[in-house]
Short mmCIF file of C-alpha atoms in Angstrom, two decimals:
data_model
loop_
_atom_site.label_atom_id
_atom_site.label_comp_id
_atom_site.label_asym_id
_atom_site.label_seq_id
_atom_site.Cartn_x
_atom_site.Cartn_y
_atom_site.Cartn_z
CA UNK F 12 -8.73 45.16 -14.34
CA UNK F 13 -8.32 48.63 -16.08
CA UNK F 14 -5.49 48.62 -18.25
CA UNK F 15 -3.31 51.00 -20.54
CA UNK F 16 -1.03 50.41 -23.71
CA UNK F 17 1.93 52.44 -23.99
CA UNK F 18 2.43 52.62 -27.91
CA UNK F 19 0.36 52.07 -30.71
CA UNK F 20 2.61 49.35 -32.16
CA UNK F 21 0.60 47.00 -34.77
CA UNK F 22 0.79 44.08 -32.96
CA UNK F 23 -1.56 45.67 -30.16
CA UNK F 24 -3.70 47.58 -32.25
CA UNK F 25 -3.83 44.20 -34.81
CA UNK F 26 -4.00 41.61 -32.37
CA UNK F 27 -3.13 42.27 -28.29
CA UNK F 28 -5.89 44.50 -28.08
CA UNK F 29 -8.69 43.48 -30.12
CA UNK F 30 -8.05 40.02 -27.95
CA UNK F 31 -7.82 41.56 -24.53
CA UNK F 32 -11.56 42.93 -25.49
CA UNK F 33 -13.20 40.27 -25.80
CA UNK F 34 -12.32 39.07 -22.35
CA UNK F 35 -15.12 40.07 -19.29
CA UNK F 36 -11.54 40.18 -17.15
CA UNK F 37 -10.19 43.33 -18.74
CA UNK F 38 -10.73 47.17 -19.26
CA UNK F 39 -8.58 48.42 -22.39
CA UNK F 40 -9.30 52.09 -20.62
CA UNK F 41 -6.32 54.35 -22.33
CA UNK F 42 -3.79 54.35 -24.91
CA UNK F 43 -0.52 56.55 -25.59
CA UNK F 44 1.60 57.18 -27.95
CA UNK F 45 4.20 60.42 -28.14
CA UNK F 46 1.75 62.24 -30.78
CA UNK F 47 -1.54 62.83 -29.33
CA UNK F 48 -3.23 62.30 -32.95
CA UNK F 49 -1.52 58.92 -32.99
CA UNK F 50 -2.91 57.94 -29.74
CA UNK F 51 -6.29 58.99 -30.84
CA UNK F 52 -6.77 57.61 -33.91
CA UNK F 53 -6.14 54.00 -32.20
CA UNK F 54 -8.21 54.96 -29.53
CA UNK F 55 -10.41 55.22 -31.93
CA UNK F 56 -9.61 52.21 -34.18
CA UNK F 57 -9.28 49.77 -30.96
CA UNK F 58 -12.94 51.35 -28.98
CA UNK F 59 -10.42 52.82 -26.03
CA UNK F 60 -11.78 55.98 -24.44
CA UNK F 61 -8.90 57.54 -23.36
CA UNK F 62 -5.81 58.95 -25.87
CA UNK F 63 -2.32 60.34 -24.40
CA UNK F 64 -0.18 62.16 -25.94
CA UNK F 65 2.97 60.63 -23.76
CA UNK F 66 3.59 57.58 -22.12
CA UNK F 67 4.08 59.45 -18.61
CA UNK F 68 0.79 60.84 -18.82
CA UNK F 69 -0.86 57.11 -19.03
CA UNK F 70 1.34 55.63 -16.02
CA UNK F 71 0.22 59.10 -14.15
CA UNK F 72 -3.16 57.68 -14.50
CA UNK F 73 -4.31 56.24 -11.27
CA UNK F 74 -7.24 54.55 -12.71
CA UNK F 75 -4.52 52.30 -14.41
CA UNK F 76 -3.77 49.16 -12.79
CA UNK F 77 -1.94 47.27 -15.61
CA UNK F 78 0.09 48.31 -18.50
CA UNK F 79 0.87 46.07 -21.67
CA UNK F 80 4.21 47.18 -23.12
CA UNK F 81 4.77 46.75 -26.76
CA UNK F 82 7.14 49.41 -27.65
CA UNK F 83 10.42 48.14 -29.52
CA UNK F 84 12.13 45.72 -28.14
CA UNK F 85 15.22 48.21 -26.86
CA UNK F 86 12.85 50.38 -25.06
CA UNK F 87 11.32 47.14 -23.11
CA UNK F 88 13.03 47.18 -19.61
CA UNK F 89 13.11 51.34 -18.50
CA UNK F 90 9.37 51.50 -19.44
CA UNK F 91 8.54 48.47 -17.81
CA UNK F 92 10.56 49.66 -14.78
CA UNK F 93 8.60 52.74 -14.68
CA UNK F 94 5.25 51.29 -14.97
CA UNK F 95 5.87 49.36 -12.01
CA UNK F 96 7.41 52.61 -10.39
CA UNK F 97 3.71 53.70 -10.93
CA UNK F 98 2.52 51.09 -9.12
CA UNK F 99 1.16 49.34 -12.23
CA UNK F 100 1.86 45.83 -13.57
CA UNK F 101 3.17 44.84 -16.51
CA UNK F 102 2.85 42.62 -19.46
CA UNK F 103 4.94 43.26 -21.50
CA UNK F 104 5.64 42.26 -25.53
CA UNK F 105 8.62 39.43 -26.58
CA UNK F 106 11.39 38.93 -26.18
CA UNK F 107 11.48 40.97 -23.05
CA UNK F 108 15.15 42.59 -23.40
CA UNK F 109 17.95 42.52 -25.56
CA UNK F 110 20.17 40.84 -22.80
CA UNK F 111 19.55 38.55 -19.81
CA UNK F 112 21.65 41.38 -17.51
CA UNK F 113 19.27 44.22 -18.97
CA UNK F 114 15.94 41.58 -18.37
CA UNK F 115 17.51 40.85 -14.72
CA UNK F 116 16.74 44.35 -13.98
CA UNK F 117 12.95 43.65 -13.84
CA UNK F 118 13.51 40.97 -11.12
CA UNK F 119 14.67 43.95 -9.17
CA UNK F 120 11.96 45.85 -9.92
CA UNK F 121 9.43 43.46 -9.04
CA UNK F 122 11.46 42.56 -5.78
CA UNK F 123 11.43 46.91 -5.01
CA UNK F 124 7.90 47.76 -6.62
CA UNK F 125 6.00 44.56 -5.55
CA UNK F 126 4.53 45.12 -8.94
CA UNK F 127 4.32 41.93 -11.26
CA UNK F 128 5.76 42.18 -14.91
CA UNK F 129 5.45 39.08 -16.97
CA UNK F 130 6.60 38.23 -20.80
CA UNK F 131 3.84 38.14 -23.63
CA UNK F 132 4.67 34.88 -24.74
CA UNK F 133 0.93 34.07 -25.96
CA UNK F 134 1.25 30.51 -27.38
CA UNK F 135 2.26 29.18 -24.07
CA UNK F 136 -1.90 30.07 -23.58
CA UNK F 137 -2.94 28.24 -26.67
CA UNK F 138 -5.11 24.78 -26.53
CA UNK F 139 -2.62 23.47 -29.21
CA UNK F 140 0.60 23.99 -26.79
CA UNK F 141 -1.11 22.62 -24.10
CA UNK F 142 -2.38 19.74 -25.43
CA UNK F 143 1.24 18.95 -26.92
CA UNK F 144 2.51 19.18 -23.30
CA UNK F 145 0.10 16.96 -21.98
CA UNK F 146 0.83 14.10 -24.52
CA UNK F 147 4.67 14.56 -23.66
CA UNK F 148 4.21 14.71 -20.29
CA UNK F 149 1.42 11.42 -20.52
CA UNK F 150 4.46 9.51 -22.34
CA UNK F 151 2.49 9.92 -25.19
CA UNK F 152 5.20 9.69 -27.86
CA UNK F 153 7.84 8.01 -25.17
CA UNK F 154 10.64 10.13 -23.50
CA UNK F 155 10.97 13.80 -25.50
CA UNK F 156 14.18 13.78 -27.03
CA UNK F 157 14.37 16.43 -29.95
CA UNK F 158 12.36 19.44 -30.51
CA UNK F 159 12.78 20.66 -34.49
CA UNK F 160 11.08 24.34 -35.44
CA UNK F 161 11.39 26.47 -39.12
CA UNK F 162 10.03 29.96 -38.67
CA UNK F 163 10.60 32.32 -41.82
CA UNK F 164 9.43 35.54 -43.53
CA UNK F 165 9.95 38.02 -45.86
CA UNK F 166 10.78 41.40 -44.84
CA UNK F 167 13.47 43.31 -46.58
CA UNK F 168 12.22 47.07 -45.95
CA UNK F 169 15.22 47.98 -44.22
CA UNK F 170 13.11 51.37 -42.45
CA UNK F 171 10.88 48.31 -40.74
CA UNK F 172 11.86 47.90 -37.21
CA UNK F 173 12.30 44.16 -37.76
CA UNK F 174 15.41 45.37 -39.49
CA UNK F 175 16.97 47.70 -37.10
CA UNK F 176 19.24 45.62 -35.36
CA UNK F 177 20.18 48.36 -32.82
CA UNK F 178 16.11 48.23 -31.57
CA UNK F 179 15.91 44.60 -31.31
CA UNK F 180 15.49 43.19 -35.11
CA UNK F 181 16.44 40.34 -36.66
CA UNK F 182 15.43 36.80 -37.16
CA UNK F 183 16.79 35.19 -33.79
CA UNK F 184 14.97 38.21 -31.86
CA UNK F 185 11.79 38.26 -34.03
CA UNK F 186 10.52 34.52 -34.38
CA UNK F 187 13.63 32.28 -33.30
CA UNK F 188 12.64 33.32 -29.88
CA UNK F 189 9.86 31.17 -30.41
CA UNK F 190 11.49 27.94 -30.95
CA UNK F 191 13.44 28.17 -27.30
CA UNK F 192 9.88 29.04 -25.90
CA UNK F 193 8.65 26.00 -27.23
CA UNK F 194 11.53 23.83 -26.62
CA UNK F 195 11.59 24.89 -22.54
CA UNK F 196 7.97 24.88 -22.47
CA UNK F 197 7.57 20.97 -23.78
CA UNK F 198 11.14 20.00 -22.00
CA UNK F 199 10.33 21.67 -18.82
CA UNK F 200 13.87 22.80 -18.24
CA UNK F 201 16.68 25.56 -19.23
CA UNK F 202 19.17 24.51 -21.86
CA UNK F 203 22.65 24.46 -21.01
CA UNK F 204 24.63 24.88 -24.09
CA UNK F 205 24.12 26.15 -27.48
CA UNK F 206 25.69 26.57 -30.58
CA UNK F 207 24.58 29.14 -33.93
CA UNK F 208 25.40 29.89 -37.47
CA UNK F 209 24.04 33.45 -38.90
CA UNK F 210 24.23 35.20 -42.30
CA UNK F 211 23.68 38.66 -41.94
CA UNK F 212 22.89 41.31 -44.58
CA UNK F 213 25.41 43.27 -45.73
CA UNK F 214 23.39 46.47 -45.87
CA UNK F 215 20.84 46.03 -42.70
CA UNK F 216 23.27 44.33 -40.73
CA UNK F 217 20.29 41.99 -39.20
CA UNK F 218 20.68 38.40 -38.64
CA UNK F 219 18.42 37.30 -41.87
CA UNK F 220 18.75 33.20 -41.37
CA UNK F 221 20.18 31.86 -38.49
CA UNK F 222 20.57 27.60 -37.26
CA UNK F 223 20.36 26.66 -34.02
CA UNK F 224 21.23 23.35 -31.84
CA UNK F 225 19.93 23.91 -28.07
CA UNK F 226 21.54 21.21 -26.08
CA UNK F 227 18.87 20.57 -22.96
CA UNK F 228 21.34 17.95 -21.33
CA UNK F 229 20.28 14.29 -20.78
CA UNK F 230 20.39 13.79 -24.85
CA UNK F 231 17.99 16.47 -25.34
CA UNK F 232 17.90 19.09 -28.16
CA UNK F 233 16.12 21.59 -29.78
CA UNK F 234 17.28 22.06 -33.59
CA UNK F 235 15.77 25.22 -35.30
CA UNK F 236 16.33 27.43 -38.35
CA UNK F 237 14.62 31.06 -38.72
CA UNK F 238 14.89 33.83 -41.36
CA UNK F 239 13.94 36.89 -42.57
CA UNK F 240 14.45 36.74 -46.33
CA UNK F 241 12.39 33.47 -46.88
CA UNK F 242 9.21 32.12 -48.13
CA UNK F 243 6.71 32.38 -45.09
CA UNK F 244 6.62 29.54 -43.06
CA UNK F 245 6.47 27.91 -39.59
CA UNK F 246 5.93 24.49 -38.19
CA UNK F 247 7.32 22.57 -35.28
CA UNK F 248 8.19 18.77 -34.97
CA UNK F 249 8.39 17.10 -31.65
CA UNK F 250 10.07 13.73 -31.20
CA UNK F 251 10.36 11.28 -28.38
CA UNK F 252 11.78 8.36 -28.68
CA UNK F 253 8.63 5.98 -29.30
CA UNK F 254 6.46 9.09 -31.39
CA UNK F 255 5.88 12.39 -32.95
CA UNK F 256 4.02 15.25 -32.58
CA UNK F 257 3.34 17.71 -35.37
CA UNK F 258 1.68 21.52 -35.01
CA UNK F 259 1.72 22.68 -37.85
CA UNK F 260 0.59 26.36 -37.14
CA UNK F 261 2.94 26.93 -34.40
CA UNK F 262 2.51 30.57 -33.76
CA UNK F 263 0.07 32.85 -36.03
CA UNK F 264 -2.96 29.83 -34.95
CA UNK F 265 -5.91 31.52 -36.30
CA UNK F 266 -7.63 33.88 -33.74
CA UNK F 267 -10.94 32.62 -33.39
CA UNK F 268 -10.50 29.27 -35.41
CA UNK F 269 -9.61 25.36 -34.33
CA UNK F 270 -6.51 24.60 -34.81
CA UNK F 271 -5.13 20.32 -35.56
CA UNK F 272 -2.31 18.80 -34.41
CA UNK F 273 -0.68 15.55 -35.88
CA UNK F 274 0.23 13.09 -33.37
CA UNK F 275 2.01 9.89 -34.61
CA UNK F 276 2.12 7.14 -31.35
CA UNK F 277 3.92 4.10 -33.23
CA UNK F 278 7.23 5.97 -34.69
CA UNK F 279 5.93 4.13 -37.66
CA UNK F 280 5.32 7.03 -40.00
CA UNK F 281 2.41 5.61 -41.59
CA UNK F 282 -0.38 8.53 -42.16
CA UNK F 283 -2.58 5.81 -41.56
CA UNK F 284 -2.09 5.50 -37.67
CA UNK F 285 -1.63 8.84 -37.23
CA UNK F 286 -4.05 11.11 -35.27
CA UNK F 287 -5.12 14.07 -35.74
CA UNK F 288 -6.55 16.22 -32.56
CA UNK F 289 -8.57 19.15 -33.38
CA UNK F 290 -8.37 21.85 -30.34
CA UNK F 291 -11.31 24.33 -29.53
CA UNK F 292 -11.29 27.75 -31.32
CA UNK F 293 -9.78 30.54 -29.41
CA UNK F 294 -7.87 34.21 -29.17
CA UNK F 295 -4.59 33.47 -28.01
CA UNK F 296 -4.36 37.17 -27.12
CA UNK F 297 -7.35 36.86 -24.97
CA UNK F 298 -6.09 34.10 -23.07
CA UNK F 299 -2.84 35.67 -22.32
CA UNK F 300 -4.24 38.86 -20.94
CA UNK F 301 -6.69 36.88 -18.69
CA UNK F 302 -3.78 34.35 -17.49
CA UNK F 303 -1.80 37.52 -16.19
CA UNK F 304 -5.01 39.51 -14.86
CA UNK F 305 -5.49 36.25 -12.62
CA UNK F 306 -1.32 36.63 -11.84
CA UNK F 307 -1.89 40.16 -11.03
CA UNK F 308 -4.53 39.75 -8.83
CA UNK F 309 -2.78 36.72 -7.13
CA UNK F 310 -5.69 34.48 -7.93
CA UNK F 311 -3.22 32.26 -8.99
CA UNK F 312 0.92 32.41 -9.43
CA UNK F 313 2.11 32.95 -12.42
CA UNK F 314 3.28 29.98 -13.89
CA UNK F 315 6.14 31.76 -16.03
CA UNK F 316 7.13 34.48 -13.47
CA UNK F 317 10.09 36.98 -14.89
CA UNK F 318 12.71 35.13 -14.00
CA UNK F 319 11.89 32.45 -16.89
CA UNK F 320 11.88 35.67 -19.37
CA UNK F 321 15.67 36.35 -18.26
CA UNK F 322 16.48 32.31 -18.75
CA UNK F 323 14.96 33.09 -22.14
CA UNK F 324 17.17 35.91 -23.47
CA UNK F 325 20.02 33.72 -21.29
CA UNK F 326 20.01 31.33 -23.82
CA UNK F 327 19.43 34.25 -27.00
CA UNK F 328 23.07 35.71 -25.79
CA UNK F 329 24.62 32.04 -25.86
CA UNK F 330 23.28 32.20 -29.59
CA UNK F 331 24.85 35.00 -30.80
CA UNK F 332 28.30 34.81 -28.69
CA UNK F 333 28.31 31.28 -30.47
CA UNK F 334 27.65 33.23 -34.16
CA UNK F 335 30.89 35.26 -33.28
CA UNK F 336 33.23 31.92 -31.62
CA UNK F 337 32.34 29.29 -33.60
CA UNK F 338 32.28 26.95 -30.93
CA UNK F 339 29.43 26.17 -28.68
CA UNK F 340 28.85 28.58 -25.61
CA UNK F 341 27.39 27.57 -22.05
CA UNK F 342 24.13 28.95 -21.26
CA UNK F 343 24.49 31.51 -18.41
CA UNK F 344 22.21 33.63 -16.49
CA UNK F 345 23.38 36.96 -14.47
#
């Protein structure tokens, strides 16, 4: 499947990219940015042929089939919308909108277009994730009753995008996402209540550390902190009632390199029972892009179609309405 990359944001020219190359599925034919020079250099960087100097010339394209979409996080929806206007599908780059109404948008489009657009949510492809699902859903570690995340950085250049809250910055938006993909990945269900604390900076005006209980009903909950002024970190904890697992690399695994996971079966705590899986080396990246190429060509459904991006941000808005109430806010989609 031939595919173009509207923008040459660093996490497809880092990562997206060099990971949908190595994969026999796709064709990273043509990349555009609003600068032609821009678009070439990557080009050239990334091994793409073709450069454009605007983001209507690439959808224009009719060698294009797909488009991967990682412009800032404001600009998500109307491009996506008009790649599928195109006639192209879309993956397209977390979190998918800065609203569940603005993300419900793309159900329309997909309903209208018959174009697919799917969220880039590339961990949900990862041997590690799977393998943690499989043990929950295998009773593994006994009924799964809390899921428990930290995801941190440091990042106080306040020109960085991560910092503009206006295009989609901030902790919650950046890597707290993460922890609700996680949590309704392993739970298998949408949370129905949820209540935040956030410290903003007084300058940027970003959400730097934010806490988080998810309530999943059924005495279920995901518990989570993330920031943006901390040491780096991340590492999830998931505990049923009988067990634990621990991945300790929960998002940045290592492209190419095995990853371990920590699985304690007794609820003992001794390090002597536990056991520790080692899962094959991969590109997270790579999988991704082949998962949706097979969605896109219908060789398969998609097992996280749109409408579980919008539950997604459904559950970011609860967040921050709670940060302004106080009080814990139902989960509601549009």
């Amino acid at each position: 499947m031939r595919w173009g990359v509207l923008s040459t944001a660093q996490i497809g020219l880092n990562k997206v990219i060099p990971g949908m190359r190595k994969s026999p599925l796709i064709d990273v034919a043509a990349i555009a940015s609003r600068n032609v020079e821009t678009a070439r250099a990557a080009a050239d960087r990334c091994g793409i042929a073709q450069a454009y100097g605007s983001y209507e010339e690439l959808l224009a394209d009719p060698r294009i089939e797909a488009v991967y979409n990682p412009l800032p996080v404001h600009m998500h929806v109307d491009w996506s919308v008009r790649a599928m206007e195109a006639g192209k599908h879309v993956l397209c780059e977390k979190p998918i909108a800065l609203s569940a109404a603005e993300a419900a948008r793309l159900v329309d489009a997909r309903e209208r277009t018959g174009r697919q657009v799917l969220e880039a949510v590339m961990i949900r492809q990862h041997p590690q994730w799977l393998r943690a699902r499989e043990i929950v859903r295998e009773g593994g570690i006994g009924p799964l009753r809390l899921v428990q995340a930290t995801m941190s950085f440091f990042l106080d250049d306040p020109a960085n995008i991560r910092n503009l809250p206006e295009l989609g910055g901030g902790a919650l938006y950046d890597v707290g996402c993460y922890a609700l993909y996680v949590s309704r990945f392993l739970f298998e269900s949408e949370p129905v209540r949820a209540v935040a604390l956030i410290d903003r900076d007084p300058d940027m005006g970003i959400d730097r550390l934010t806490g988080a209980l998810v309530d999943f009903g059924g005495g279920r909950m995901l518990s989570f902190a993330c920031g943006t002024q901390l040491a780096r970190y991340q590492t999830v904890q998931v505990f049923g009632r009988q067990g634990r697992i621990e991945v300790p690399v929960s998002l940045n695994a290592p492209l190419g390199g095995e990853t371990t996971i920590t699985v304690d079966r007794t609820g003992g705590n001794d390090p002597a029972a536990f056991e520790r899986e080692t899962l094959p080396a991969c590109d997270q990246y790579m999988l991704q892009g082949e998962t949706a190429v097979r969605a896109f060509r219908g060789d398969e459904p998609a097992e996280f179609p749109i409408e579980d991006a919008v539950a997604g941000i459904a559950a970011i808005d609860a967040l921050y309405r709670s940060a302004e109430s106080g009080a814990w806010e139902e989960v509601t989609k549009p």
